[in-house]
Amino acid sequence: MRGAERRVRTDWRDHPRLVGAVARLEEVRRGRAAVFGFDPAGALAAARANEELGLPGTPTAAVTALMDKAALRARSNGLHATHPVSFARCGRADLIPFITTLIGYPCVIKPRWGADGEGVRLVADPAGARSAARGYPTVTDLLVEEYLVGPELAVATLSREGRHRILGWSRRIPAAGPDLTATGHRLPIALDATAAEAVRSLVRAVLDLAGHRDGPSHTEVVLTPPAAPG
């Protein structure tokens, strides 16, 4: 890597080779360094290496929980139990029309694992559900969930030893049509004091629930209107 103090050539996808290469570094032997991954797969490999070497960092279970959208949705629903987000898992594409009917329209279909909006679709009606079903493998692992209406924020956080510092947020700009992949972000975005504190509190609570301890994170939040009383 350009600019690195020291380069170590190894295959980070090979766990024993990665651990062996990192373990030889003096900084690691003294406990003054840790392994860090720049993408979901790299973050998982880094967490496994840190645990085996006894180095600080976010546990493997927490990294997995943050990558598993179904598990994260189930946990985060506990933070707003009075108005949980309806969702269901779907293991076969031909079940999409049935499950979307149960959730209600509009709803969102997304791969259980993945990032950057890949494979995420907005479904507005039964015809859209039938069309979406043709776009996924026959046997799959999807999440079908209620569509939340409101501005979408991408919140950047840096955590250290379980303390989460909110660096800021941007407005996520989704693509037009059923494909919800982000086409860009708008910033700065000003929020009133109440909304800003609610975003900070929610993101910190979700990261705590998942067990995230160290490193950056990216959390997407939808600012829905306040629920009507009664």
GROMACS .gro file of C-alpha atoms in nm, residues 30-195:
model
  166
   30ARG     CA    1   0.382  -0.593   2.181
   31GLY     CA    2   0.007  -0.536   2.148
   32ARG     CA    3   0.050  -0.190   1.996
   33ALA     CA    4  -0.127  -0.261   1.666
   34ALA     CA    5  -0.437  -0.430   1.529
   35VAL     CA    6  -0.570  -0.554   1.196
   36PHE     CA    7  -0.817  -0.337   1.004
   37GLY     CA    8  -1.027  -0.415   0.695
   38PHE     CA    9  -1.152  -0.156   0.446
   39ASP     CA   10  -1.464  -0.340   0.322
   40PRO     CA   11  -1.712  -0.592   0.473
   41ALA     CA   12  -1.506  -0.898   0.378
   42GLY     CA   13  -1.184  -0.732   0.494
   43ALA     CA   14  -1.346  -0.623   0.821
   44LEU     CA   15  -1.453  -0.981   0.894
   45ALA     CA   16  -1.105  -1.116   0.817
   46ALA     CA   17  -0.950  -0.849   1.038
   47ALA     CA   18  -1.184  -0.927   1.329
   48ARG     CA   19  -1.097  -1.298   1.313
   49ALA     CA   20  -0.725  -1.218   1.306
   50ASN     CA   21  -0.749  -0.976   1.599
   51GLU     CA   22  -0.935  -1.229   1.810
   52GLU     CA   23  -0.682  -1.504   1.742
   53LEU     CA   24  -0.388  -1.274   1.814
   54GLY     CA   25  -0.548  -1.121   2.126
   55LEU     CA   26  -0.551  -0.773   1.974
   56PRO     CA   27  -0.812  -0.502   2.036
   57GLY     CA   28  -1.093  -0.449   1.790
   58THR     CA   29  -1.455  -0.523   1.712
   59PRO     CA   30  -1.539  -0.891   1.775
   60THR     CA   31  -1.617  -1.122   1.483
   61ALA     CA   32  -1.973  -1.170   1.611
   62ALA     CA   33  -2.031  -0.793   1.600
   63VAL     CA   34  -1.894  -0.756   1.246
   64THR     CA   35  -2.119  -1.042   1.135
   65ALA     CA   36  -2.420  -0.884   1.306
   66LEU     CA   37  -2.358  -0.551   1.132
   67MET     CA   38  -2.338  -0.728   0.793
   68ASP     CA   39  -2.651  -0.941   0.853
   69LYS     CA   40  -2.943  -0.710   0.767
   70ALA     CA   41  -3.206  -0.944   0.909
   71ALA     CA   42  -3.032  -0.976   1.246
   72LEU     CA   43  -2.965  -0.602   1.259
   73ARG     CA   44  -3.327  -0.519   1.178
   74ALA     CA   45  -3.452  -0.755   1.449
   75ARG     CA   46  -3.219  -0.602   1.707
   76SER     CA   47  -3.288  -0.242   1.609
   77ASN     CA   48  -3.664  -0.298   1.627
   78GLY     CA   49  -3.614  -0.336   2.000
   79LEU     CA   50  -3.512   0.030   2.014
   80HIS     CA   51  -3.856   0.145   1.899
   81ALA     CA   52  -4.083  -0.138   2.011
   82THR     CA   53  -4.402   0.071   1.978
   83HIS     CA   54  -4.345   0.119   1.604
   84PRO     CA   55  -4.126  -0.168   1.479
   85VAL     CA   56  -4.043  -0.200   1.109
   86SER     CA   57  -4.229  -0.495   0.954
   87PHE     CA   58  -3.998  -0.741   0.779
   88ALA     CA   59  -3.966  -1.103   0.674
   89ARG     CA   60  -3.695  -1.322   0.528
   90CYS     CA   61  -3.742  -1.483   0.189
   91GLY     CA   62  -3.543  -1.787   0.071
   92ARG     CA   63  -3.703  -1.836  -0.272
   93ALA     CA   64  -3.765  -1.577  -0.541
   94ASP     CA   65  -4.105  -1.725  -0.630
   95LEU     CA   66  -4.227  -1.641  -0.277
   96ILE     CA   67  -4.163  -1.267  -0.323
   97PRO     CA   68  -4.519  -1.183  -0.445
   98PHE     CA   69  -4.670  -1.362  -0.143
   99ILE     CA   70  -4.436  -1.211   0.116
  100THR     CA   71  -4.465  -0.858  -0.021
  101THR     CA   72  -4.843  -0.889   0.013
  102LEU     CA   73  -4.798  -0.980   0.379
  103ILE     CA   74  -4.568  -0.682   0.442
  104GLY     CA   75  -4.782  -0.443   0.238
  105TYR     CA   76  -4.705  -0.200  -0.042
  106PRO     CA   77  -4.483  -0.018  -0.096
  107CYS     CA   78  -4.207  -0.237   0.044
  108VAL     CA   79  -3.836  -0.293  -0.011
  109ILE     CA   80  -3.656  -0.610  -0.118
  110LYS     CA   81  -3.286  -0.639  -0.036
  111PRO     CA   82  -3.025  -0.913  -0.011
  112ARG     CA   83  -2.967  -1.022   0.346
  113TRP     CA   84  -2.594  -0.966   0.287
  114GLY     CA   85  -2.450  -0.688   0.074
  115ALA     CA   86  -2.365  -0.320   0.061
  116ASP     CA   87  -2.398  -0.001  -0.145
  117GLY     CA   88  -2.762  -0.071  -0.234
  118GLU     CA   89  -2.676  -0.365  -0.459
  119GLY     CA   90  -2.984  -0.574  -0.533
  120VAL     CA   91  -3.219  -0.343  -0.341
  121ARG     CA   92  -3.556  -0.279  -0.507
  122LEU     CA   93  -3.864  -0.076  -0.421
  123VAL     CA   94  -4.187  -0.265  -0.494
  124ALA     CA   95  -4.506  -0.062  -0.528
  125ASP     CA   96  -4.766  -0.326  -0.618
  126PRO     CA   97  -4.820  -0.697  -0.700
  127ALA     CA   98  -4.707  -0.647  -1.060
  128GLY     CA   99  -4.382  -0.497  -0.935
  129ALA     CA  100  -4.336  -0.791  -0.698
  130ARG     CA  101  -4.376  -1.040  -0.983
  131SER     CA  102  -4.127  -0.844  -1.190
  132ALA     CA  103  -3.880  -0.828  -0.901
  133ALA     CA  104  -3.903  -1.203  -0.845
  134ARG     CA  105  -3.761  -1.261  -1.193
  135GLY     CA  106  -3.451  -1.059  -1.105
  136TYR     CA  107  -3.326  -1.279  -0.819
  137PRO     CA  108  -3.187  -1.635  -0.818
  138THR     CA  109  -3.445  -1.909  -0.759
  139VAL     CA  110  -3.287  -1.998  -0.425
  140THR     CA  111  -3.181  -1.681  -0.250
  141ASP     CA  112  -3.155  -1.505   0.087
  142LEU     CA  113  -3.355  -1.185   0.090
  143LEU     CA  114  -3.515  -0.945   0.333
  144VAL     CA  115  -3.857  -0.794   0.254
  145GLU     CA  116  -3.940  -0.498   0.473
  146GLU     CA  117  -4.172  -0.205   0.513
  147TYR     CA  118  -4.079   0.103   0.311
  148LEU     CA  119  -4.000   0.398   0.534
  149VAL     CA  120  -4.092   0.737   0.391
  150GLY     CA  121  -3.863   1.030   0.465
  151PRO     CA  122  -3.519   1.177   0.398
  152GLU     CA  123  -3.242   0.917   0.400
  153LEU     CA  124  -2.925   1.001   0.589
  154ALA     CA  125  -2.587   0.829   0.568
  155VAL     CA  126  -2.425   0.869   0.910
  156ALA     CA  127  -2.048   0.835   0.951
  157THR     CA  128  -1.917   0.723   1.289
  158LEU     CA  129  -1.575   0.650   1.434
  159SER     CA  130  -1.564   0.420   1.736
  160ARG     CA  131  -1.289   0.350   1.985
  161GLU     CA  132  -1.317   0.103   2.272
  162GLY     CA  133  -1.696   0.107   2.244
  163ARG     CA  134  -1.735   0.485   2.241
  164HIS     CA  135  -1.897   0.614   1.923
  165ARG     CA  136  -1.819   0.958   1.785
  166ILE     CA  137  -2.067   1.079   1.523
  167LEU     CA  138  -1.860   1.253   1.256
  168GLY     CA  139  -2.153   1.381   1.051
  169TRP     CA  140  -2.419   1.286   0.799
  170SER     CA  141  -2.513   1.341   0.438
  171ARG     CA  142  -2.840   1.314   0.248
  172ARG     CA  143  -2.848   0.993   0.046
  173ILE     CA  144  -2.978   1.040  -0.310
  174PRO     CA  145  -3.141   0.719  -0.438
  175ALA     CA  146  -3.178   0.636  -0.805
  176ALA     CA  147  -3.510   0.702  -0.976
  177GLY     CA  148  -3.743   0.406  -1.021
  178PRO     CA  149  -3.742   0.075  -0.835
  179ASP     CA  150  -3.362   0.053  -0.810
  180LEU     CA  151  -3.266   0.215  -0.478
  181THR     CA  152  -2.890   0.224  -0.535
  182ALA     CA  153  -2.749   0.559  -0.420
  183THR     CA  154  -2.650   0.792  -0.704
  184GLY     CA  155  -2.477   1.039  -0.473
  185HIS     CA  156  -2.488   1.225  -0.143
  186ARG     CA  157  -2.572   1.586  -0.058
  187LEU     CA  158  -2.403   1.777   0.222
  188PRO     CA  159  -2.395   1.965   0.447
  189ILE     CA  160  -2.738   1.872   0.584
  190ALA     CA  161  -2.869   2.079   0.872
  191LEU     CA  162  -3.104   1.916   1.123
  192ASP     CA  163  -3.286   2.080   1.409
  193ALA     CA  164  -3.153   1.999   1.755
  194THR     CA  165  -3.421   1.738   1.831
  195ALA     CA  166  -3.372   1.545   1.506
   0.00000   0.00000   0.00000
